[in-house]
Every structure is written in C-alpha cells, then in structure tokens.
Amino acid sequence: MRGIDIKVHASLCLAFFWAIWYWGVSLGMGVNGALFGVFLLCEIFICVVGHELAHGYLALRYGLVVHDITLLPIGGVARIEHSLIAPRKEAAIALAGPLLNLVVAAGLLPFVLLVLISRHITSPIALLELIQETGFSGMLVHLLLANIMLAVFNLLPAFPMDGGRVLRAGLSVFGGRVMATRIAVVLGQAFALLLLVAGVYTRDIVLPMVAIFIVAAAYVESSVIDIESKLRKLRVGQFALWDMGGISPDSPVSYAVSGGSRDLAVTSQGKVVGMLWREDVLARLPNDASKKVHEIMDTSVVPVTADSSIYDAHRCMVLSRRPAIPIVENGLYRGIFTSERLVHVHRHIQDHAPHRERYRGIAVALGLFGR
C-alpha cells in the first residue's frame, strides 16, 4: 500500500512450527489439525498486517515516512519516522491499529452468533469444544477472539504497545516527549516482568519471548527519542563540511572528479544552484566527461540553513532520498552535510551512552532498529 514494504522476519517460521506442533501433535489432530493451525495462523497474520497498515496509512496522511512493516512471531512492527507531531496525531496513529481489529471483530461477530444459535451453544463448555474444532466454525471463533485480543493487548498503557504510545502522547503535553517516553518505557518494563514471571509459572515459552521483545523495543525507542532530542539541539552548520565553496556550473564534469568522486554542491556567486551526485557522475564517465556540470546537476535540491537542527537536516535527506544536503547561511553556501557526518554525530552521542548499545544489539537482531 502506497509503497510500504511488507517484510517477513526469518523467525516467523517458529510461529508456524508451533502451530503445526500445537494443532497436529499436542492436540492429537494429526495432519488435518496441523493444516488448520497453519491456515489459521496465516489469517491471523493478515489481521496483523491490517493492524500495521492502519498505523501506516494514518502516518502517511500526517506526512510521516513509513519505511516498512516487519512480521515477527509475536506480531508486526511498522517502522514509522520519528518526528515531532501533535500529541493528538500521535495518539490517533497509535489507536488506528486496535480500531481496525475491533472493526474486524465487529464484522465477524454476527457470523459467530449465527453459528452459536444454529448449534444451540449456550454453555462455556460447549463454546470451548467449538473453539477446539478444526472446521469453519472454529476458524470464525478463533479469528474473532484473535482480533479482540490484538486490540486489547495493544491498548495496554505500556510501551511499546499502542496504549503506551497513547499514554506518551498524553503525558508529553505536560512533561515533554523525552520524559513521557521514559515513563511509558518504565511501565513497559514492569509489564514485561509480569509476562516473564507468568511465563515461568505456566511454563509457556511464548510469554518470555514477548517480554524480551517488549524490553528490547522499549529500550530502543527510549534510545532513539534520547538521540532525537540531542540531534534537535545541535546546529547542522557546526558539522558541515567545507569543500572550497563548491563547484561552478560551467566546470567540466571531469574536473568534478579530479579530487576524487564525491557529492558536490554546485554554486554560482556563492549561492547554491544544484548538487552534483557522485553516483550520477560515475555513471556518466567516461562518455560525458567533457560535458559541463550544469548539464547533469540536480537542480531540485533545497538547501537548509546553518541554524537548522541536525535532525531537520537528516529528515530532509530522508525525504529527498539523497545522501547529502547543502547548508547555507544568509543565503550563501556554508558547506555540505553528508550521511557520513551524521554517522559521526551519532557515534559521538552514543559514546556518552554506552549502556544502551547492548539493547540496540538485541533490537538489531530482531530487525526492529530504524534506518
């Protein structure tokens, strides 16, 4: 939908192995049970994709970048651009997913009621027997319950669930985004601890997995918000690379690579008129080496001012899908900010927070860390 990539994490295979084991072996239903479990799991993950697409659709409506959706054994993760938006919009994006699941559940409810009435099911024991069936009726009940559980679980006021994001949106009105994130993360950790204890007590391996996911995602979000806050305080002009004032639009393309191929700002009388991208230059060499820079330069580039934050400069780079952006001061070229400089700034910030690296490593393994 609208260019949102849907990715499947390799660990998702574990969920299907579990479904085959549970329905085929544990419940003793054989091949039919295993096939039922796999088919049911596929339908549940379609609901999960719908849940994440609802988040993504509303995020796009609010002008945010949605990188992709990744399916994991315990659900899905929509990687949405971190940006300062109104708390009301953040809450709306968070509520979009659970709302879709409730709509699906409401649509399934009449059919489930018809099944219950037609089969004269009036007791909890009879309903439990229906849930254990591997037919169409059992499938409907499972899908209804799965969508209700998806909505309820995600509305818990603990990060990184949607309810935790709604809580953060509300708290950020009073104490700022960083403090609100920390409170929601602490609640998420407390909830993860409860899940871990419950998993050990019931000997259920799924609950500890969910707890690990919550802890990793919560710490990554806390780290990202902390770094984002610091990037907003740093001025991009302090980290811009000066390249002798850029290159003239009348210079030959061959001159642009005389000092090594790199992205260059094209300037005229001190003002930025375009960018010469390294990839474009290398693709045209050696056939177009005699051409002038203005013939192949990118004139769509929009510079940012030296007083802009590094966060805003990076966001412009992401939106333009380019690895660099020119920096101007009082309308005149000041330098260029590149993705390599951004990495340098990130490393400088992370050097002051080494305790977060191990949690980032867990998140990378789970495929959660943003681009």
CSV table of C-alpha atoms in Angstrom, one decimal:
chain,number,residue,atom,x,y,z
A,1,MET,CA,0.0,0.0,0.0
A,2,ARG,CA,1.5,3.4,-1.1
A,3,GLY,CA,4.9,1.9,-1.4
A,4,ILE,CA,5.0,0.4,2.2
A,5,ASP,CA,7.1,-2.8,2.0
A,6,ILE,CA,5.9,-5.7,4.0
A,7,LYS,CA,8.8,-7.9,5.2
A,8,VAL,CA,8.7,-11.3,6.9
A,9,HIS,CA,11.4,-11.9,9.5
A,10,ALA,CA,13.0,-15.3,9.4
A,11,SER,CA,12.0,-16.1,12.9
A,12,LEU,CA,8.3,-16.1,11.8
A,13,CYS,CA,8.9,-19.8,10.8
A,14,LEU,CA,9.0,-20.5,14.5
A,15,ALA,CA,5.3,-19.5,14.8
A,16,PHE,CA,4.3,-21.9,12.0
A,17,PHE,CA,6.3,-24.7,13.6
A,18,TRP,CA,4.5,-24.0,16.8
A,19,ALA,CA,1.1,-24.1,15.1
A,20,ILE,CA,1.9,-27.4,13.4
A,21,TRP,CA,3.1,-28.9,16.8
A,22,TYR,CA,0.2,-27.5,18.8
A,23,TRP,CA,-2.7,-28.4,16.5
A,24,GLY,CA,-1.2,-31.5,14.9
A,25,VAL,CA,0.7,-33.1,17.8
A,26,SER,CA,-0.2,-31.6,21.2
A,27,LEU,CA,-4.0,-31.7,20.5
A,28,GLY,CA,-3.6,-35.0,18.6
A,29,MET,CA,-5.4,-33.9,15.5
A,30,GLY,CA,-2.8,-35.1,13.0
A,31,VAL,CA,-2.3,-33.7,9.6
A,32,ASN,CA,-5.8,-32.0,9.5
A,33,GLY,CA,-5.0,-30.2,12.7
A,34,ALA,CA,-1.6,-29.1,11.5
A,35,LEU,CA,-3.1,-27.7,8.3
A,36,PHE,CA,-5.8,-26.0,10.3
A,37,GLY,CA,-3.2,-24.4,12.6
A,38,VAL,CA,-1.1,-23.1,9.6
A,39,PHE,CA,-4.2,-21.7,7.8
A,40,LEU,CA,-5.5,-20.1,11.0
A,41,LEU,CA,-2.1,-18.5,11.7
A,42,CYS,CA,-2.0,-17.1,8.1
A,43,GLU,CA,-5.4,-15.5,8.6
A,44,ILE,CA,-4.3,-14.0,12.0
A,45,PHE,CA,-1.2,-12.5,10.4
A,46,ILE,CA,-3.3,-11.0,7.7
A,47,CYS,CA,-5.2,-9.2,10.5
A,48,VAL,CA,-1.8,-8.2,12.0
A,49,VAL,CA,-0.8,-6.7,8.6
A,50,GLY,CA,-4.1,-4.8,8.5
A,51,HIS,CA,-3.4,-3.6,12.0
A,52,GLU,CA,0.1,-2.2,11.0
A,53,LEU,CA,-1.2,-0.8,7.7
A,54,ALA,CA,-3.8,1.1,9.6
A,55,HIS,CA,-0.9,2.7,11.6
A,56,GLY,CA,1.0,3.3,8.4
A,57,TYR,CA,-1.9,4.8,6.4
A,58,LEU,CA,-2.7,7.4,9.1
A,59,ALA,CA,1.0,8.2,9.5
A,60,LEU,CA,1.2,8.9,5.7
A,61,ARG,CA,-1.8,11.1,6.0
A,62,TYR,CA,0.0,13.1,8.6
A,63,GLY,CA,3.1,13.5,6.4
A,64,LEU,CA,5.4,10.9,8.1
A,65,VAL,CA,7.6,8.5,6.3
A,66,VAL,CA,6.7,4.8,6.7
A,67,HIS,CA,9.7,2.7,6.0
A,68,ASP,CA,8.2,-0.8,6.1
A,69,ILE,CA,6.3,-3.4,8.1
A,70,THR,CA,8.0,-6.4,9.5
A,71,LEU,CA,6.2,-9.6,10.6
A,72,LEU,CA,7.6,-11.3,13.7
A,73,PRO,CA,6.4,-14.4,15.5
A,74,ILE,CA,4.7,-12.3,18.2
A,75,GLY,CA,3.1,-9.8,15.8
A,76,GLY,CA,4.2,-7.0,13.5
A,77,VAL,CA,6.2,-3.8,13.6
A,78,ALA,CA,5.6,-0.7,11.5
A,79,ARG,CA,8.8,1.4,11.2
A,80,ILE,CA,7.5,4.9,11.1
A,81,GLU,CA,9.6,8.0,11.0
A,82,HIS,CA,10.3,9.6,14.4
A,83,SER,CA,9.1,13.1,14.2
A,84,LEU,CA,7.6,15.7,16.5
A,85,ILE,CA,3.9,15.7,15.7
A,86,ALA,CA,1.0,16.9,17.8
A,87,PRO,CA,0.1,14.5,20.6
A,88,ARG,CA,-3.4,14.3,19.2
A,89,LYS,CA,-2.0,12.9,15.9
A,90,GLU,CA,0.4,10.5,17.6
A,91,ALA,CA,-2.5,9.1,19.6
A,92,ALA,CA,-4.6,8.8,16.5
A,93,ILE,CA,-1.9,6.9,14.7
A,94,ALA,CA,-1.5,4.6,17.7
A,95,LEU,CA,-5.2,3.9,18.0
A,96,ALA,CA,-5.7,3.2,14.3
A,97,GLY,CA,-4.4,-0.4,14.6
A,98,PRO,CA,-6.6,-1.6,17.5
A,99,LEU,CA,-9.6,0.2,16.0
A,100,LEU,CA,-9.2,-1.8,12.8
A,101,ASN,CA,-9.0,-5.0,14.8
A,102,LEU,CA,-12.2,-4.1,16.6
A,103,VAL,CA,-13.9,-3.3,13.3
A,104,VAL,CA,-12.9,-6.7,12.0
A,105,ALA,CA,-14.2,-8.4,15.2
A,106,ALA,CA,-17.5,-6.5,14.9
A,107,GLY,CA,-17.8,-7.8,11.4
A,108,LEU,CA,-17.2,-11.4,12.5
A,109,LEU,CA,-19.5,-11.2,15.5
A,110,PRO,CA,-22.8,-11.7,13.6
A,111,PHE,CA,-21.5,-14.8,11.9
A,112,VAL,CA,-20.2,-16.3,15.1
A,113,LEU,CA,-23.6,-15.6,16.8
A,114,LEU,CA,-25.3,-17.4,13.9
A,115,VAL,CA,-23.0,-20.4,14.5
A,116,LEU,CA,-23.8,-20.4,18.2
A,117,ILE,CA,-27.5,-20.1,17.7
A,118,SER,CA,-27.7,-22.8,14.9
A,119,ARG,CA,-25.7,-25.2,17.1
A,120,HIS,CA,-27.6,-24.4,20.3
A,121,ILE,CA,-24.4,-23.4,22.2
A,122,THR,CA,-25.3,-21.8,25.4
A,123,SER,CA,-22.6,-23.0,27.9
A,124,PRO,CA,-18.9,-22.2,28.3
A,125,ILE,CA,-18.0,-25.9,27.9
A,126,ALA,CA,-19.8,-26.1,24.6
A,127,LEU,CA,-18.1,-23.0,23.4
A,128,LEU,CA,-14.7,-24.4,24.4
A,129,GLU,CA,-15.5,-27.5,22.4
A,130,LEU,CA,-16.3,-25.4,19.4
A,131,ILE,CA,-13.0,-23.5,19.7
A,132,GLN,CA,-11.2,-26.8,19.6
A,133,GLU,CA,-12.8,-27.8,16.3
A,134,THR,CA,-10.8,-27.6,13.1
A,135,GLY,CA,-13.7,-26.7,10.9
A,136,PHE,CA,-15.0,-23.4,9.5
A,137,SER,CA,-17.0,-22.6,12.7
A,138,GLY,CA,-13.9,-23.0,14.9
A,139,MET,CA,-12.0,-20.7,12.5
A,140,LEU,CA,-14.6,-17.9,12.8
A,141,VAL,CA,-14.4,-18.1,16.6
A,142,HIS,CA,-10.7,-18.1,16.7
A,143,LEU,CA,-10.5,-15.1,14.3
A,144,LEU,CA,-13.0,-13.2,16.4
A,145,LEU,CA,-11.1,-13.8,19.6
A,146,ALA,CA,-7.7,-13.1,17.9
A,147,ASN,CA,-8.8,-9.7,16.8
A,148,ILE,CA,-10.2,-8.8,20.2
A,149,MET,CA,-7.0,-10.0,21.9
A,150,LEU,CA,-4.9,-8.0,19.4
A,151,ALA,CA,-6.9,-4.8,20.2
A,152,VAL,CA,-6.9,-5.4,24.0
A,153,PHE,CA,-3.2,-6.3,24.2
A,154,ASN,CA,-2.1,-3.4,22.1
A,155,LEU,CA,-4.2,-0.9,24.2
A,156,LEU,CA,-2.3,-1.8,27.4
A,157,PRO,CA,-0.8,1.5,28.6
A,158,ALA,CA,2.8,0.2,28.5
A,159,PHE,CA,5.4,0.9,25.8
A,160,PRO,CA,5.9,-0.2,23.0
A,161,MET,CA,2.2,-1.2,22.8
A,162,ASP,CA,-0.1,1.2,21.1
A,163,GLY,CA,-1.7,2.1,24.5
A,164,GLY,CA,1.8,3.1,25.7
A,165,ARG,CA,2.1,5.4,22.7
A,166,VAL,CA,-1.3,6.9,23.6
A,167,LEU,CA,-0.1,7.4,27.1
A,168,ARG,CA,3.1,9.0,25.9
A,169,ALA,CA,1.1,11.4,23.7
A,170,GLY,CA,-1.0,12.4,26.7
A,171,LEU,CA,2.0,12.8,29.1
A,172,SER,CA,4.0,14.8,26.6
A,173,VAL,CA,1.5,17.6,26.8
A,174,PHE,CA,2.6,18.1,30.4
A,175,GLY,CA,6.2,16.9,30.7
A,176,GLY,CA,7.7,16.8,27.3
A,177,ARG,CA,8.3,13.9,24.9
A,178,VAL,CA,11.5,12.6,26.5
A,179,MET,CA,10.1,12.4,30.0
A,180,ALA,CA,6.8,10.9,28.7
A,181,THR,CA,8.7,8.3,26.8
A,182,ARG,CA,10.7,7.3,29.9
A,183,ILE,CA,7.5,6.9,31.9
A,184,ALA,CA,5.9,4.7,29.2
A,185,VAL,CA,9.1,2.7,28.9
A,186,VAL,CA,9.2,2.0,32.7
A,187,LEU,CA,5.6,0.8,32.6
A,188,GLY,CA,6.5,-1.4,29.6
A,189,GLN,CA,9.4,-2.9,31.6
A,190,ALA,CA,7.1,-3.6,34.5
A,191,PHE,CA,4.6,-5.3,32.2
A,192,ALA,CA,7.4,-7.4,30.6
A,193,LEU,CA,8.5,-8.5,34.0
A,194,LEU,CA,4.9,-9.7,34.8
A,195,LEU,CA,4.8,-11.6,31.5
A,196,LEU,CA,8.2,-13.2,32.3
A,197,VAL,CA,7.0,-14.3,35.7
A,198,ALA,CA,3.7,-15.6,34.2
A,199,GLY,CA,5.7,-17.5,31.5
A,200,VAL,CA,7.9,-19.2,34.1
A,201,TYR,CA,5.0,-20.1,36.3
A,202,THR,CA,2.9,-21.5,33.5
A,203,ARG,CA,5.9,-22.9,31.6
A,204,ASP,CA,4.8,-21.1,28.5
A,205,ILE,CA,7.7,-20.2,26.2
A,206,VAL,CA,5.7,-17.6,24.3
A,207,LEU,CA,5.3,-15.2,27.2
A,208,PRO,CA,9.1,-14.8,27.9
A,209,MET,CA,9.6,-14.2,24.1
A,210,VAL,CA,7.0,-11.4,24.2
A,211,ALA,CA,8.7,-10.0,27.4
A,212,ILE,CA,12.1,-9.9,25.6
A,213,PHE,CA,10.5,-8.2,22.6
A,214,ILE,CA,8.9,-5.5,24.9
A,215,VAL,CA,12.1,-4.8,26.8
A,216,ALA,CA,14.2,-4.6,23.6
A,217,ALA,CA,11.7,-2.4,21.7
A,218,ALA,CA,11.2,-0.1,24.7
A,219,TYR,CA,14.9,0.5,25.2
A,220,VAL,CA,15.4,1.1,21.5
A,221,GLU,CA,12.6,3.6,21.5
A,222,SER,CA,13.9,5.3,24.6
A,223,SER,CA,17.4,5.5,23.0
A,224,VAL,CA,16.0,6.8,19.7
A,225,ILE,CA,14.0,9.5,21.4
A,226,ASP,CA,17.0,10.5,23.5
A,227,ILE,CA,19.2,10.7,20.4
A,228,GLU,CA,16.5,12.6,18.6
A,229,SER,CA,16.3,15.1,21.4
A,230,LYS,CA,20.1,15.7,21.2
A,231,LEU,CA,20.1,16.0,17.4
A,232,ARG,CA,17.4,18.7,17.7
A,233,LYS,CA,19.7,20.7,19.9
A,234,LEU,CA,22.7,20.5,17.6
A,235,ARG,CA,23.0,23.0,14.7
A,236,VAL,CA,23.9,21.5,11.4
A,237,GLY,CA,26.2,24.4,10.5
A,238,GLN,CA,28.6,23.2,13.2
A,239,PHE,CA,29.1,19.9,11.4
A,240,ALA,CA,29.0,21.0,7.7
A,241,LEU,CA,32.0,20.1,5.5
A,242,TRP,CA,33.6,23.0,3.6
A,243,ASP,CA,34.6,22.0,0.1
A,244,MET,CA,36.3,25.2,-1.2
A,245,GLY,CA,32.9,26.8,-2.0
A,246,GLY,CA,31.5,24.0,-4.2
A,247,ILE,CA,32.0,23.7,-7.9
A,248,SER,CA,31.0,26.1,-10.7
A,249,PRO,CA,28.1,25.0,-13.0
A,250,ASP,CA,30.4,25.9,-16.0
A,251,SER,CA,33.2,23.5,-14.9
A,252,PRO,CA,33.6,20.2,-16.9
A,253,VAL,CA,32.4,17.0,-15.3
A,254,SER,CA,35.9,15.6,-15.4
A,255,TYR,CA,37.0,18.5,-13.1
A,256,ALA,CA,34.4,17.4,-10.6
A,257,VAL,CA,36.2,14.1,-10.0
A,258,SER,CA,39.8,15.4,-10.1
A,259,GLY,CA,39.9,15.3,-6.3
A,260,GLY,CA,38.1,12.0,-6.0
A,261,SER,CA,34.4,11.2,-6.7
A,262,ARG,CA,32.1,12.7,-4.1
A,263,ASP,CA,28.9,14.6,-3.8
A,264,LEU,CA,29.5,18.3,-4.5
A,265,ALA,CA,27.4,21.4,-4.2
A,266,VAL,CA,27.1,23.5,-7.4
A,267,THR,CA,27.4,27.2,-6.6
A,268,SER,CA,27.2,30.4,-8.6
A,269,GLN,CA,28.3,33.7,-6.9
A,270,GLY,CA,28.2,31.9,-3.6
A,271,LYS,CA,24.6,30.6,-3.9
A,272,VAL,CA,23.6,27.0,-4.3
A,273,VAL,CA,22.2,26.3,-7.7
A,274,GLY,CA,22.3,22.5,-7.6
A,275,MET,CA,24.0,19.3,-6.5
A,276,LEU,CA,26.4,17.0,-8.4
A,277,TRP,CA,25.8,13.5,-7.1
A,278,ARG,CA,28.7,11.0,-7.1
A,279,GLU,CA,26.5,8.2,-8.5
A,280,ASP,CA,25.4,10.3,-11.4
A,281,VAL,CA,29.0,11.4,-12.3
A,282,LEU,CA,30.4,7.9,-12.1
A,283,ALA,CA,27.5,6.6,-14.2
A,284,ARG,CA,28.3,9.1,-17.0
A,285,LEU,CA,32.1,8.7,-17.1
A,286,PRO,CA,34.0,8.5,-19.3
A,287,ASN,CA,31.5,9.2,-22.1
A,288,ASP,CA,30.2,12.5,-20.7
A,289,ALA,CA,33.5,13.7,-19.1
A,290,SER,CA,33.6,16.7,-21.4
A,291,LYS,CA,30.1,17.9,-20.5
A,292,LYS,CA,29.5,20.9,-18.2
A,293,VAL,CA,28.4,20.4,-14.6
A,294,HIS,CA,25.1,22.3,-15.2
A,295,GLU,CA,24.1,19.7,-17.8
A,296,ILE,CA,23.9,16.9,-15.3
A,297,MET,CA,23.5,18.6,-11.9
A,298,ASP,CA,20.4,18.1,-9.8
A,299,THR,CA,18.5,21.4,-9.6
A,300,SER,CA,15.7,20.1,-7.3
A,301,VAL,CA,17.8,20.2,-4.2
A,302,VAL,CA,16.6,22.5,-1.4
A,303,PRO,CA,19.4,23.7,1.0
A,304,VAL,CA,18.9,24.0,4.7
A,305,THR,CA,20.1,26.9,6.8
A,306,ALA,CA,23.1,26.6,9.2
A,307,ASP,CA,20.8,27.3,12.1
A,308,SER,CA,18.6,24.2,11.3
A,309,SER,CA,19.0,21.2,13.6
A,310,ILE,CA,20.8,18.1,12.5
A,311,TYR,CA,17.5,16.3,13.0
A,312,ASP,CA,15.7,18.5,10.5
A,313,ALA,CA,18.6,18.3,8.0
A,314,HIS,CA,18.6,14.5,8.2
A,315,ARG,CA,14.8,14.5,7.7
A,316,CYS,CA,15.3,16.5,4.5
A,317,MET,CA,17.9,13.9,3.4
A,318,VAL,CA,15.5,11.1,4.1
A,319,LEU,CA,12.6,12.7,2.2
A,320,SER,CA,14.8,13.5,-0.8
A,321,ARG,CA,16.4,10.1,-0.6
A,322,ARG,CA,19.8,11.7,-1.1
A,323,PRO,CA,23.0,11.1,1.0
A,324,ALA,CA,23.8,14.8,1.5
A,325,ILE,CA,22.4,18.3,1.6
A,326,PRO,CA,23.9,21.7,1.1
A,327,ILE,CA,24.0,24.2,4.1
A,328,VAL,CA,23.6,27.9,3.6
A,329,GLU,CA,24.0,30.9,5.9
A,330,ASN,CA,22.4,34.3,4.9
A,331,GLY,CA,21.6,32.7,1.5
A,332,LEU,CA,25.3,31.9,0.8
A,333,TYR,CA,26.8,28.4,0.7
A,334,ARG,CA,28.3,27.3,4.0
A,335,GLY,CA,29.1,23.7,3.4
A,336,ILE,CA,27.6,20.2,2.9
A,337,PHE,CA,26.2,17.8,5.4
A,338,THR,CA,26.6,14.2,4.5
A,339,SER,CA,25.4,10.8,5.8
A,340,GLU,CA,29.0,10.1,6.9
A,341,ARG,CA,28.9,13.2,9.1
A,342,LEU,CA,25.6,12.1,10.5
A,343,VAL,CA,27.2,8.8,11.5
A,344,HIS,CA,30.0,10.7,13.1
A,345,VAL,CA,27.5,12.7,15.2
A,346,HIS,CA,25.6,9.6,16.1
A,347,ARG,CA,28.8,7.9,17.3
A,348,HIS,CA,29.7,11.0,19.3
A,349,ILE,CA,26.3,10.9,21.1
A,350,GLN,CA,26.4,7.2,21.7
A,351,ASP,CA,29.9,7.4,23.2
A,352,HIS,CA,28.2,9.2,26.1
A,353,ALA,CA,25.6,6.4,26.4
A,354,PRO,CA,27.5,3.1,26.1
A,355,HIS,CA,25.0,1.3,28.3
A,356,ARG,CA,22.4,1.4,25.6
A,357,GLU,CA,24.5,-0.5,23.0
A,358,ARG,CA,23.6,-3.9,24.2
A,359,TYR,CA,19.9,-3.2,23.9
A,360,ARG,CA,20.4,-1.8,20.5
A,361,GLY,CA,22.1,-5.1,19.6
A,362,ILE,CA,19.1,-7.1,20.7
A,363,ALA,CA,16.8,-4.9,18.6
A,364,VAL,CA,19.0,-5.2,15.5
A,365,ALA,CA,18.8,-9.0,15.9
A,366,LEU,CA,15.0,-8.7,16.0
A,367,GLY,CA,15.0,-6.4,13.0
A,368,LEU,CA,13.5,-3.5,14.9
A,369,PHE,CA,16.0,-0.7,14.7
A,370,GLY,CA,15.1,2.1,12.3
A,371,ARG,CA,17.1,3.2,9.3
